[in-house]
Amino acid sequence: MDVITTTILPSFQAMPYATPVAVGGLFFSMFFMKKLINDQKKRNSKLPSVPEVPGLPVIGNLLQLKEKKPHKTFARWAETYGPIYSIRTGASTVIVINSADAAKEAMVTRYSSISTRKLSKALSVLTQDKCMVATSDYDEFHKNAKRCILTNVLGPNAQRRHRPHRDTLVENISTRFHAHLKSYPEQAVNFREVFESELFGVSLKEAFGEDVQSVYVDDLRTTLTREEIFEILVLDPMQGAIDVDWRDFFPYLRWIPNTNWETKLQKMHLRRQAVMTALIEEQKKRFASGEERNCFLDFLLSEGLLTEKQISMLVWELIIEASDTTLVSTEWAIYELAKNPKYQDLLFHEIQNVCGSEKIKEEHLSQLPFLNAVFHETIRKYSPAPVIPLRYVHEDTELGGYYIPAGSEIAINIYGCNMDKKHWENPEEWKPERFLNGKYDLAELHKTMAFGAGKRACAGALQASLIGSTSIGRLVQDFEWRLQDGEEENVDTVGLTTRKLQPLHATIKPRKTI
């Protein structure tokens, strides 16, 4: 709100006195007219209204959401107002859901009434108006795009074809940590530096059929290294996606400029677009020459059903999502295992009993219940997406026994669902054994709300599980992990994500196999 105040006031002061009075009157009239209409709808409905978190006129609950971890604020409010309540963020009414049952109802049972997306200005620009599977409305484009990505990359059959990429990743991270240990035996390793680089390599292979080391970008008039490509395609957009434009909360104030924010976002978008264009054009030459590869770009080009903009965005979506979410869960899993030697030893002995002297492979995962539990407990506590992108209610509906008017927005607080004390015992604790009570099928991917549910369930759930679980298992099989001094307190996260703010630093020792 400090940004809102300092930006709005100078703009109003520059206008004649009568103008801000008239505009202010219009704002209040719109606000109360909308409230009057909604109140009339509520009276006509036989269902009770959703409990409201008290807020201020016009700005609603924005002042109460000043911290950068709104998912934690939402979870605290659930203890007072219940698992479903409403807040106001400027001009919008947002229904916040903090229970798994209500979230599943919203994503499955009531899906037809709330299947569209409401994106922030930043996400609208970065997704080029919903040209991504994760952020598009449930329309023909979404169905066709999801079919493509499941067929070629993320579905079970596609995952079998891409198996060599995952096997190479696991071997590479083990080799690199062994090399570090040999060269710097007393020095802590930077887990993220190694794992993130290898994960990016997998995403490039799936997207283009090769781990691109450099590319000349004509629009930027320079040759970019692999590290620079990663920064432009992954790191910068991740930051841009969570940068808030205060005008998203007050759409009727769009006419007030926010020049610095707009310039920064547009520069980020153009750089991302320039790099993707360069990468795709280079691969098109290969494709045109008749050299085809088992990669997503070749599949989309051969299908011939999508525009160039849509192809570029879908390939970029594969790269950024494969490069980030699996890193988040794997890094936190190693952090927790390094912090809890008892759990680490349990996992090591389970792997030894199943694999013996053989290195862990994906075929072993179904025989390793504790490893499975470690993975799912990690994504429960550290869900890579604490709050999913807002959905728009386009017709009056019902949710959790409450009346939900058209025009509302739905915020599903995955963090709140996975920290619900009525569903999880001591949810703030990391306890893998909670998944060993026979309640869950080992093969079930959706033990928590981390992967969503229904038609919009995460398409990459299988790949995340395979890479995360096998990598965790191999790293514990090969090394003993301990946190570096002071590392246990480094639990802050980036903005409203669960990405660890500081990369994990840990000491490692080679395992003495039994």
Short mmCIF file of C-alpha atoms in Angstrom, two decimals:
data_model
loop_
_atom_site.label_atom_id
_atom_site.label_comp_id
_atom_site.label_asym_id
_atom_site.label_seq_id
_atom_site.Cartn_x
_atom_site.Cartn_y
_atom_site.Cartn_z
CA MET A 1 0.00 0.00 0.00
CA ASP A 2 2.95 2.37 0.44
CA VAL A 3 3.56 2.03 -3.30
CA ILE A 4 -0.11 2.68 -4.00
CA THR A 5 -0.19 5.78 -1.81
CA THR A 6 3.00 7.35 -3.14
CA THR A 7 1.98 6.69 -6.74
CA ILE A 8 -1.64 7.81 -6.62
CA LEU A 9 -1.29 11.03 -4.61
CA PRO A 10 1.11 12.91 -6.93
CA SER A 11 -1.11 12.04 -9.88
CA PHE A 12 -4.19 13.46 -8.17
CA GLN A 13 -2.33 16.56 -6.97
CA ALA A 14 -1.44 17.42 -10.56
CA MET A 15 -5.14 17.58 -11.57
CA PRO A 16 -7.62 20.42 -11.10
CA TYR A 17 -9.48 20.20 -7.79
CA ALA A 18 -12.82 19.24 -9.28
CA THR A 19 -11.40 16.31 -11.25
CA PRO A 20 -10.20 14.14 -8.36
CA VAL A 21 -13.41 14.87 -6.49
CA ALA A 22 -15.45 13.67 -9.45
CA VAL A 23 -13.25 10.64 -10.04
CA GLY A 24 -13.27 9.79 -6.34
CA GLY A 25 -17.04 10.02 -6.30
CA LEU A 26 -17.21 7.72 -9.30
CA PHE A 27 -14.98 5.15 -7.58
CA PHE A 28 -17.14 5.12 -4.46
CA SER A 29 -20.32 4.94 -6.55
CA MET A 30 -18.99 1.93 -8.48
CA PHE A 31 -17.92 0.25 -5.26
CA PHE A 32 -21.27 0.65 -3.50
CA MET A 33 -23.28 -0.17 -6.63
CA LYS A 34 -21.39 -3.45 -7.00
CA LYS A 35 -21.93 -4.19 -3.32
CA LEU A 36 -25.66 -3.43 -3.65
CA ILE A 37 -26.02 -5.85 -6.58
CA ASN A 38 -24.14 -8.60 -4.75
CA ASP A 39 -26.21 -8.08 -1.60
CA GLN A 40 -29.39 -8.45 -3.66
CA LYS A 41 -28.09 -11.72 -5.16
CA LYS A 42 -27.29 -13.02 -1.69
CA ARG A 43 -30.80 -12.27 -0.48
CA ASN A 44 -32.25 -14.15 -3.44
CA SER A 45 -30.10 -17.21 -2.75
CA LYS A 46 -31.15 -19.83 -0.23
CA LEU A 47 -27.51 -20.57 0.60
CA PRO A 48 -25.52 -18.68 3.25
CA SER A 49 -22.88 -16.19 2.18
CA VAL A 50 -19.19 -16.90 2.59
CA PRO A 51 -17.77 -15.40 5.81
CA GLU A 52 -15.97 -12.11 5.12
CA VAL A 53 -12.67 -10.97 6.56
CA PRO A 54 -13.34 -7.39 7.73
CA GLY A 55 -11.58 -4.75 5.68
CA LEU A 56 -11.70 -1.08 4.75
CA PRO A 57 -13.92 0.61 2.15
CA VAL A 58 -12.57 0.58 -1.42
CA ILE A 59 -9.15 -0.97 -0.60
CA GLY A 60 -10.63 -3.95 1.26
CA ASN A 61 -8.01 -6.18 2.90
CA LEU A 62 -4.95 -4.94 0.99
CA LEU A 63 -3.40 -3.30 4.05
CA GLN A 64 -3.57 -6.65 5.83
CA LEU A 65 -1.67 -8.33 2.97
CA LYS A 66 1.45 -6.17 3.07
CA GLU A 67 3.74 -9.10 3.85
CA LYS A 68 5.21 -11.06 0.93
CA LYS A 69 3.84 -14.41 2.12
CA PRO A 70 0.06 -14.03 1.57
CA HIS A 71 -0.43 -17.81 1.66
CA LYS A 72 0.62 -17.78 5.32
CA THR A 73 -1.76 -14.92 6.10
CA PHE A 74 -4.57 -16.82 4.36
CA ALA A 75 -3.84 -19.91 6.49
CA ARG A 76 -3.94 -17.85 9.71
CA TRP A 77 -7.26 -16.29 8.73
CA ALA A 78 -8.69 -19.78 8.14
CA GLU A 79 -8.29 -20.49 11.86
CA THR A 80 -10.64 -17.57 12.59
CA TYR A 81 -13.04 -17.46 9.64
CA GLY A 82 -13.08 -21.11 8.57
CA PRO A 83 -11.64 -22.94 5.53
CA ILE A 84 -13.66 -20.80 3.06
CA TYR A 85 -13.91 -17.05 3.41
CA SER A 86 -13.90 -13.95 1.22
CA ILE A 87 -11.56 -10.98 1.10
CA ARG A 88 -11.57 -7.85 -1.01
CA THR A 89 -8.51 -6.70 -2.91
CA GLY A 90 -9.51 -3.31 -4.20
CA ALA A 91 -12.19 -3.86 -6.82
CA SER A 92 -12.20 -7.66 -6.60
CA THR A 93 -13.86 -10.13 -4.25
CA VAL A 94 -11.69 -13.19 -3.75
CA ILE A 95 -12.95 -16.43 -2.24
CA VAL A 96 -10.01 -18.04 -0.44
CA ILE A 97 -10.05 -21.84 -0.01
CA ASN A 98 -7.86 -23.46 2.64
CA SER A 99 -9.10 -27.06 2.81
CA ALA A 100 -8.42 -29.99 0.50
CA ASP A 101 -12.09 -31.03 0.34
CA ALA A 102 -13.25 -27.55 -0.68
CA ALA A 103 -10.34 -27.20 -3.11
CA LYS A 104 -11.24 -30.49 -4.81
CA GLU A 105 -14.87 -29.39 -5.03
CA ALA A 106 -13.77 -26.16 -6.71
CA MET A 107 -11.37 -27.89 -9.10
CA VAL A 108 -13.53 -30.91 -9.92
CA THR A 109 -17.24 -30.68 -9.03
CA ARG A 110 -17.72 -26.94 -9.74
CA TYR A 111 -15.11 -26.75 -12.46
CA SER A 112 -17.54 -25.77 -15.23
CA SER A 113 -18.49 -22.62 -13.31
CA ILE A 114 -14.96 -21.47 -12.46
CA SER A 115 -12.74 -22.81 -15.24
CA THR A 116 -11.47 -19.48 -16.57
CA ARG A 117 -8.31 -17.69 -15.41
CA LYS A 118 -7.89 -14.19 -14.01
CA LEU A 119 -4.29 -13.12 -14.57
CA SER A 120 -2.32 -10.21 -13.23
CA LYS A 121 -0.87 -7.73 -15.71
CA ALA A 122 2.57 -9.32 -15.25
CA LEU A 123 1.27 -12.82 -16.01
CA SER A 124 -0.77 -11.55 -18.97
CA VAL A 125 2.39 -10.13 -20.54
CA LEU A 126 4.65 -13.06 -19.67
CA THR A 127 2.13 -15.63 -20.94
CA GLN A 128 1.21 -13.55 -23.99
CA ASP A 129 -2.46 -13.56 -23.00
CA LYS A 130 -2.71 -17.15 -21.71
CA CYS A 131 -0.69 -18.94 -24.41
CA MET A 132 0.40 -21.51 -21.82
CA VAL A 133 -1.22 -24.70 -20.57
CA ALA A 134 -0.92 -23.70 -16.91
CA THR A 135 -2.56 -20.28 -17.32
CA SER A 136 -4.97 -20.70 -20.23
CA ASP A 137 -8.73 -20.98 -19.95
CA TYR A 138 -10.25 -24.42 -20.41
CA ASP A 139 -10.87 -24.00 -24.14
CA GLU A 140 -9.83 -25.69 -27.37
CA PHE A 141 -6.35 -24.22 -27.19
CA HIS A 142 -5.87 -25.61 -23.67
CA LYS A 143 -7.10 -29.07 -24.64
CA ASN A 144 -4.95 -29.20 -27.77
CA ALA A 145 -1.84 -27.81 -26.06
CA LYS A 146 -2.13 -30.18 -23.10
CA ARG A 147 -2.61 -33.12 -25.46
CA CYS A 148 0.61 -32.13 -27.24
CA ILE A 149 2.71 -31.83 -24.11
CA LEU A 150 1.38 -35.10 -22.65
CA THR A 151 1.86 -36.96 -25.93
CA ASN A 152 5.42 -35.82 -26.54
CA VAL A 153 6.92 -34.98 -23.13
CA LEU A 154 5.01 -35.56 -19.92
CA GLY A 155 2.66 -38.49 -20.44
CA PRO A 156 3.67 -42.05 -19.37
CA ASN A 157 4.69 -43.16 -22.87
CA ALA A 158 6.62 -39.95 -23.48
CA GLN A 159 8.38 -40.31 -20.14
CA ARG A 160 9.61 -43.75 -21.21
CA ARG A 161 11.09 -42.22 -24.38
CA HIS A 162 12.80 -39.46 -22.38
CA ARG A 163 14.16 -41.86 -19.77
CA PRO A 164 17.81 -41.49 -20.93
CA HIS A 165 17.70 -37.75 -20.09
CA ARG A 166 16.68 -38.45 -16.49
CA ASP A 167 19.24 -41.23 -16.10
CA THR A 168 21.95 -38.87 -17.34
CA LEU A 169 20.85 -36.20 -14.86
CA VAL A 170 21.14 -38.58 -11.90
CA GLU A 171 24.57 -39.80 -13.02
CA ASN A 172 25.80 -36.26 -13.63
CA ILE A 173 24.81 -34.86 -10.25
CA SER A 174 26.45 -37.80 -8.47
CA THR A 175 29.62 -37.40 -10.55
CA ARG A 176 29.78 -33.66 -9.91
CA PHE A 177 29.38 -34.04 -6.16
CA HIS A 178 32.05 -36.76 -6.11
CA ALA A 179 34.36 -34.41 -8.05
CA HIS A 180 33.71 -31.64 -5.54
CA LEU A 181 34.46 -33.98 -2.67
CA LYS A 182 37.75 -34.99 -4.27
CA SER A 183 38.86 -31.41 -4.93
CA TYR A 184 37.45 -29.68 -1.84
CA PRO A 185 36.85 -32.34 0.84
CA GLU A 186 36.34 -29.82 3.65
CA GLN A 187 34.22 -27.33 1.72
CA ALA A 188 30.41 -27.37 1.72
CA VAL A 189 28.70 -28.00 -1.61
CA ASN A 190 26.23 -25.63 -3.21
CA PHE A 191 23.41 -28.09 -3.94
CA ARG A 192 21.44 -25.74 -6.17
CA GLU A 193 24.39 -24.84 -8.37
CA VAL A 194 24.78 -28.47 -9.41
CA PHE A 195 21.19 -29.70 -9.49
CA GLU A 196 19.69 -26.62 -11.15
CA SER A 197 22.21 -26.75 -13.99
CA GLU A 198 21.52 -30.43 -14.69
CA LEU A 199 17.77 -29.91 -14.48
CA PHE A 200 18.00 -27.08 -17.01
CA GLY A 201 19.89 -29.47 -19.29
CA VAL A 202 17.01 -31.97 -19.15
CA SER A 203 14.50 -29.24 -20.03
CA LEU A 204 16.58 -28.15 -23.03
CA LYS A 205 16.89 -31.75 -24.27
CA GLU A 206 13.14 -32.28 -23.97
CA ALA A 207 12.44 -28.96 -25.69
CA PHE A 208 15.07 -28.93 -28.46
CA GLY A 209 16.69 -32.36 -28.44
CA GLU A 210 20.02 -31.02 -27.17
CA ASP A 211 21.58 -29.29 -24.16
CA VAL A 212 22.16 -25.92 -25.85
CA GLN A 213 25.48 -24.38 -24.78
CA SER A 214 25.18 -21.04 -26.57
CA VAL A 215 23.08 -19.18 -29.12
CA TYR A 216 23.49 -16.04 -31.19
CA VAL A 217 20.51 -13.71 -30.66
CA ASP A 218 20.10 -11.37 -33.60
CA ASP A 219 17.76 -8.95 -31.78
CA LEU A 220 20.29 -8.56 -28.96
CA ARG A 221 23.30 -8.63 -31.32
CA THR A 222 25.25 -10.96 -29.08
CA THR A 223 26.03 -14.60 -28.40
CA LEU A 224 24.62 -15.81 -25.09
CA THR A 225 26.15 -18.52 -22.93
CA ARG A 226 24.10 -21.31 -21.40
CA GLU A 227 24.12 -19.46 -18.06
CA GLU A 228 22.81 -16.29 -19.71
CA ILE A 229 20.08 -18.26 -21.51
CA PHE A 230 19.02 -19.70 -18.15
CA GLU A 231 18.88 -16.26 -16.57
CA ILE A 232 16.72 -14.81 -19.36
CA LEU A 233 14.38 -17.78 -19.82
CA VAL A 234 13.99 -18.90 -16.21
CA LEU A 235 15.27 -16.60 -13.46
CA ASP A 236 14.08 -13.23 -14.81
CA PRO A 237 10.52 -14.38 -15.71
CA MET A 238 10.16 -16.08 -12.32
CA GLN A 239 10.87 -12.76 -10.64
CA GLY A 240 8.67 -10.88 -13.09
CA ALA A 241 5.71 -13.16 -12.45
CA ILE A 242 5.60 -12.22 -8.76
CA ASP A 243 6.20 -8.49 -9.21
CA VAL A 244 2.89 -6.81 -8.37
CA ASP A 245 1.42 -3.87 -10.23
CA TRP A 246 -0.86 -2.09 -7.77
CA ARG A 247 -3.25 -1.28 -10.65
CA ASP A 248 -4.27 -4.95 -10.79
CA PHE A 249 -6.25 -4.23 -7.63
CA PHE A 250 -7.83 -1.05 -9.05
CA PRO A 251 -8.51 -1.64 -12.76
CA TYR A 252 -10.38 1.66 -13.00
CA LEU A 253 -7.05 3.41 -12.29
CA ARG A 254 -5.29 1.92 -15.31
CA TRP A 255 -4.89 5.40 -16.73
CA ILE A 256 -2.33 6.25 -14.02
CA PRO A 257 1.13 5.34 -15.36
CA ASN A 258 3.46 2.92 -13.61
CA THR A 259 6.33 3.56 -15.99
CA ASN A 260 9.23 1.91 -14.19
CA TRP A 261 7.30 -1.32 -13.63
CA GLU A 262 6.01 -1.42 -17.22
CA THR A 263 9.46 -0.75 -18.71
CA LYS A 264 11.09 -3.45 -16.61
CA LEU A 265 8.41 -6.01 -17.49
CA GLN A 266 8.44 -5.19 -21.19
CA LYS A 267 12.25 -5.43 -21.35
CA MET A 268 12.10 -8.83 -19.67
CA HIS A 269 9.42 -10.02 -22.09
CA LEU A 270 11.29 -8.82 -25.19
CA ARG A 271 14.56 -10.43 -24.08
CA ARG A 272 12.77 -13.72 -23.39
CA GLN A 273 11.02 -13.51 -26.77
CA ALA A 274 14.27 -12.72 -28.60
CA VAL A 275 16.09 -15.70 -27.08
CA MET A 276 13.22 -18.11 -27.77
CA THR A 277 13.04 -16.89 -31.38
CA ALA A 278 16.78 -17.44 -31.83
CA LEU A 279 16.66 -20.94 -30.34
CA ILE A 280 13.64 -21.98 -32.40
CA GLU A 281 14.96 -20.55 -35.67
CA GLU A 282 18.21 -22.45 -35.21
CA GLN A 283 16.31 -25.69 -34.64
CA LYS A 284 13.98 -25.02 -37.58
CA LYS A 285 16.96 -25.12 -39.94
CA ARG A 286 17.83 -28.58 -38.65
CA PHE A 287 14.19 -29.69 -38.91
CA ALA A 288 13.89 -28.37 -42.47
CA SER A 289 17.00 -30.32 -43.49
CA GLY A 290 15.24 -33.55 -42.49
CA GLU A 291 17.07 -34.12 -39.19
CA GLU A 292 14.33 -34.86 -36.67
CA ARG A 293 14.73 -35.42 -32.94
CA ASN A 294 12.60 -36.72 -30.11
CA CYS A 295 11.81 -33.27 -28.75
CA PHE A 296 8.82 -31.05 -28.13
CA LEU A 297 9.64 -28.43 -30.77
CA ASP A 298 9.87 -31.01 -33.56
CA PHE A 299 6.55 -32.50 -32.48
CA LEU A 300 4.80 -29.10 -32.51
CA LEU A 301 6.28 -28.21 -35.90
CA SER A 302 5.17 -31.52 -37.39
CA GLU A 303 1.65 -31.12 -35.98
CA GLY A 304 1.22 -27.77 -37.74
CA LEU A 305 -1.81 -26.82 -35.63
CA LEU A 306 -0.46 -23.89 -33.59
CA THR A 307 0.76 -20.40 -34.40
CA GLU A 308 4.43 -19.46 -34.04
CA LYS A 309 3.62 -17.46 -30.92
CA GLN A 310 1.82 -20.41 -29.34
CA ILE A 311 4.67 -22.80 -30.21
CA SER A 312 7.23 -20.43 -28.72
CA MET A 313 5.23 -20.04 -25.50
CA LEU A 314 4.59 -23.77 -25.07
CA VAL A 315 8.26 -24.65 -25.55
CA TRP A 316 9.22 -21.89 -23.11
CA GLU A 317 6.62 -23.17 -20.61
CA LEU A 318 8.22 -26.60 -20.73
CA ILE A 319 11.65 -25.09 -20.05
CA ILE A 320 10.74 -22.83 -17.14
CA GLU A 321 8.47 -25.31 -15.37
CA ALA A 322 10.85 -28.26 -15.72
CA SER A 323 13.73 -26.08 -14.52
CA ASP A 324 12.13 -24.77 -11.34
CA THR A 325 9.46 -26.77 -9.53
CA THR A 326 11.44 -30.01 -9.28
CA LEU A 327 14.42 -28.06 -7.98
CA VAL A 328 12.28 -26.56 -5.20
CA SER A 329 11.04 -29.91 -3.88
CA THR A 330 14.38 -31.73 -4.24
CA GLU A 331 16.40 -28.98 -2.55
CA TRP A 332 14.02 -28.90 0.43
CA ALA A 333 14.06 -32.71 0.67
CA ILE A 334 17.87 -32.75 0.92
CA TYR A 335 17.70 -29.90 3.44
CA GLU A 336 15.30 -31.86 5.68
CA LEU A 337 17.28 -35.10 5.37
CA ALA A 338 20.53 -33.31 6.17
CA LYS A 339 18.85 -31.74 9.20
CA ASN A 340 17.41 -35.10 10.35
CA PRO A 341 20.12 -37.81 10.35
CA LYS A 342 17.64 -40.35 11.74
CA TYR A 343 15.40 -40.06 8.68
CA GLN A 344 18.43 -40.02 6.38
CA ASP A 345 19.72 -43.28 7.88
CA LEU A 346 16.28 -44.90 7.55
CA LEU A 347 16.19 -43.97 3.89
CA PHE A 348 19.74 -45.17 3.27
CA HIS A 349 19.08 -48.58 4.82
CA GLU A 350 15.83 -48.97 2.88
CA ILE A 351 17.71 -48.31 -0.36
CA GLN A 352 20.47 -50.73 0.63
CA ASN A 353 17.95 -53.48 1.41
CA VAL A 354 16.24 -53.07 -1.96
CA CYS A 355 19.13 -52.17 -4.26
CA GLY A 356 22.11 -53.84 -2.60
CA SER A 357 25.26 -52.87 -4.49
CA GLU A 358 23.22 -51.70 -7.51
CA LYS A 359 22.63 -48.00 -8.00
CA ILE A 360 19.02 -46.92 -7.50
CA LYS A 361 16.91 -46.76 -10.65
CA GLU A 362 13.35 -45.73 -11.41
CA GLU A 363 12.32 -49.40 -11.42
CA HIS A 364 13.12 -49.53 -7.69
CA LEU A 365 10.80 -46.67 -6.68
CA SER A 366 7.72 -48.85 -6.17
CA GLN A 367 9.70 -50.93 -3.64
CA LEU A 368 10.85 -47.92 -1.60
CA PRO A 369 7.91 -46.70 0.51
CA PHE A 370 9.99 -44.48 2.76
CA LEU A 371 11.58 -42.69 -0.22
CA ASN A 372 8.09 -42.19 -1.60
CA ALA A 373 7.03 -40.77 1.76
CA VAL A 374 10.01 -38.40 1.84
CA PHE A 375 9.06 -37.00 -1.56
CA HIS A 376 5.39 -36.49 -0.73
CA GLU A 377 6.02 -35.06 2.72
CA THR A 378 8.36 -32.53 1.13
CA ILE A 379 5.87 -31.32 -1.47
CA ARG A 380 3.21 -31.20 1.25
CA LYS A 381 5.23 -28.85 3.43
CA TYR A 382 6.97 -27.01 0.58
CA SER A 383 4.47 -27.01 -2.28
CA PRO A 384 6.25 -25.28 -5.21
CA ALA A 385 3.12 -23.19 -5.90
CA PRO A 386 1.63 -22.08 -2.53
CA VAL A 387 -1.35 -20.39 -4.23
CA ILE A 388 -2.49 -21.36 -7.72
CA PRO A 389 -3.34 -18.60 -10.26
CA LEU A 390 -6.74 -17.07 -9.58
CA ARG A 391 -9.79 -18.54 -11.27
CA TYR A 392 -12.78 -16.46 -12.29
CA VAL A 393 -16.36 -17.42 -11.36
CA HIS A 394 -18.39 -16.74 -14.52
CA GLU A 395 -21.76 -17.91 -13.17
CA ASP A 396 -23.40 -18.11 -9.74
CA THR A 397 -22.44 -21.37 -8.08
CA GLU A 398 -22.14 -23.19 -4.75
CA LEU A 399 -18.98 -24.13 -2.88
CA GLY A 400 -18.70 -25.80 0.50
CA GLY A 401 -22.39 -25.11 1.13
CA TYR A 402 -21.95 -21.38 0.48
CA TYR A 403 -23.33 -19.13 -2.25
CA ILE A 404 -20.60 -17.92 -4.65
CA PRO A 405 -21.72 -15.05 -6.90
CA ALA A 406 -20.54 -14.65 -10.49
CA GLY A 407 -17.73 -12.14 -10.76
CA SER A 408 -15.88 -13.50 -7.74
CA GLU A 409 -12.38 -14.88 -8.00
CA ILE A 410 -11.20 -18.15 -6.45
CA ALA A 411 -7.82 -18.40 -4.72
CA ILE A 412 -6.93 -21.96 -3.78
CA ASN A 413 -4.35 -21.75 -1.02
CA ILE A 414 -2.39 -24.99 -1.52
CA TYR A 415 -0.23 -24.07 1.45
CA GLY A 416 -3.35 -23.72 3.63
CA CYS A 417 -4.71 -27.06 2.42
CA ASN A 418 -1.46 -28.84 3.22
CA MET A 419 -1.12 -27.15 6.62
CA ASP A 420 -4.72 -27.77 7.69
CA LYS A 421 -4.57 -29.01 11.31
CA LYS A 422 -7.90 -30.80 10.91
CA HIS A 423 -6.42 -32.94 8.15
CA TRP A 424 -2.75 -33.19 9.12
CA GLU A 425 -1.35 -33.87 12.57
CA ASN A 426 1.33 -31.27 13.47
CA PRO A 427 1.43 -30.03 9.86
CA GLU A 428 4.34 -27.64 10.50
CA GLU A 429 6.62 -30.63 11.18
CA TRP A 430 8.34 -32.60 8.42
CA LYS A 431 7.34 -36.19 9.19
CA PRO A 432 7.56 -38.64 6.25
CA GLU A 433 6.07 -41.45 8.34
CA ARG A 434 2.64 -39.81 8.07
CA PHE A 435 2.46 -41.37 4.56
CA LEU A 436 3.27 -44.88 5.79
CA ASN A 437 0.01 -45.61 7.60
CA GLY A 438 -1.57 -47.48 4.69
CA LYS A 439 -3.88 -44.58 3.82
CA TYR A 440 -2.18 -43.90 0.51
CA ASP A 441 -1.35 -46.06 -2.49
CA LEU A 442 2.39 -45.91 -3.25
CA ALA A 443 1.62 -45.23 -6.90
CA GLU A 444 -0.79 -42.37 -6.14
CA LEU A 445 0.75 -39.05 -7.20
CA HIS A 446 -1.90 -36.81 -5.67
CA LYS A 447 -1.49 -37.55 -1.97
CA THR A 448 -1.46 -33.81 -1.25
CA MET A 449 -2.81 -30.75 -3.05
CA ALA A 450 0.66 -29.90 -4.40
CA PHE A 451 -0.21 -31.21 -7.90
CA GLY A 452 -3.76 -29.87 -7.93
CA ALA A 453 -6.75 -31.97 -8.96
CA GLY A 454 -9.24 -32.56 -11.75
CA LYS A 455 -8.82 -31.45 -15.35
CA ARG A 456 -6.23 -28.84 -14.37
CA ALA A 457 -4.04 -31.24 -12.35
CA CYS A 458 -0.32 -30.66 -12.96
CA ALA A 459 0.72 -32.32 -16.23
CA GLY A 460 4.30 -32.63 -14.98
CA ALA A 461 3.49 -34.56 -11.80
CA LEU A 462 4.90 -37.85 -13.09
CA GLN A 463 8.17 -36.33 -14.29
CA ALA A 464 8.61 -34.35 -11.05
CA SER A 465 8.11 -37.52 -9.02
CA LEU A 466 10.51 -39.60 -11.11
CA ILE A 467 13.30 -37.01 -11.16
CA GLY A 468 12.84 -35.90 -7.56
CA SER A 469 12.56 -39.35 -6.00
CA THR A 470 15.38 -40.96 -7.98
CA SER A 471 17.71 -38.01 -7.38
CA ILE A 472 16.99 -37.92 -3.64
CA GLY A 473 17.55 -41.67 -3.41
CA ARG A 474 20.82 -41.61 -5.34
CA LEU A 475 22.23 -38.68 -3.37
CA VAL A 476 21.49 -40.40 -0.05
CA GLN A 477 22.80 -43.70 -1.42
CA ASP A 478 26.14 -42.08 -2.38
CA PHE A 479 26.65 -39.47 0.37
CA GLU A 480 26.03 -38.60 3.99
CA TRP A 481 24.53 -35.11 4.13
CA ARG A 482 24.89 -32.58 6.97
CA LEU A 483 23.89 -28.94 7.04
CA GLN A 484 26.61 -26.34 7.07
CA ASP A 485 26.77 -24.28 10.30
CA GLY A 486 23.96 -21.71 10.27
CA GLU A 487 22.17 -23.39 7.35
CA GLU A 488 19.29 -24.68 9.49
CA GLU A 489 18.04 -21.10 9.97
CA ASN A 490 18.10 -20.33 6.21
CA VAL A 491 14.44 -21.15 5.62
CA ASP A 492 13.22 -17.92 4.03
CA THR A 493 11.71 -18.15 0.56
CA VAL A 494 11.56 -15.98 -2.55
CA GLY A 495 8.48 -13.76 -2.50
CA LEU A 496 5.23 -15.70 -2.57
CA THR A 497 6.95 -18.90 -3.77
CA THR A 498 8.57 -21.68 -1.74
CA ARG A 499 11.85 -21.45 -3.65
CA LYS A 500 14.60 -21.32 -1.03
CA LEU A 501 15.93 -17.77 -0.79
CA GLN A 502 19.50 -18.93 -0.12
CA PRO A 503 20.88 -21.96 -2.01
CA LEU A 504 21.38 -25.02 0.19
CA HIS A 505 24.96 -25.48 1.42
CA ALA A 506 25.78 -28.82 2.99
CA THR A 507 28.81 -30.95 3.80
CA ILE A 508 28.98 -34.42 2.28
CA LYS A 509 30.91 -37.61 2.94
CA PRO A 510 31.05 -40.67 0.70
CA ARG A 511 28.94 -43.61 1.92
CA LYS A 512 30.57 -46.77 3.14
CA THR A 513 28.32 -49.34 1.53
CA ILE A 514 27.36 -52.45 3.48
#
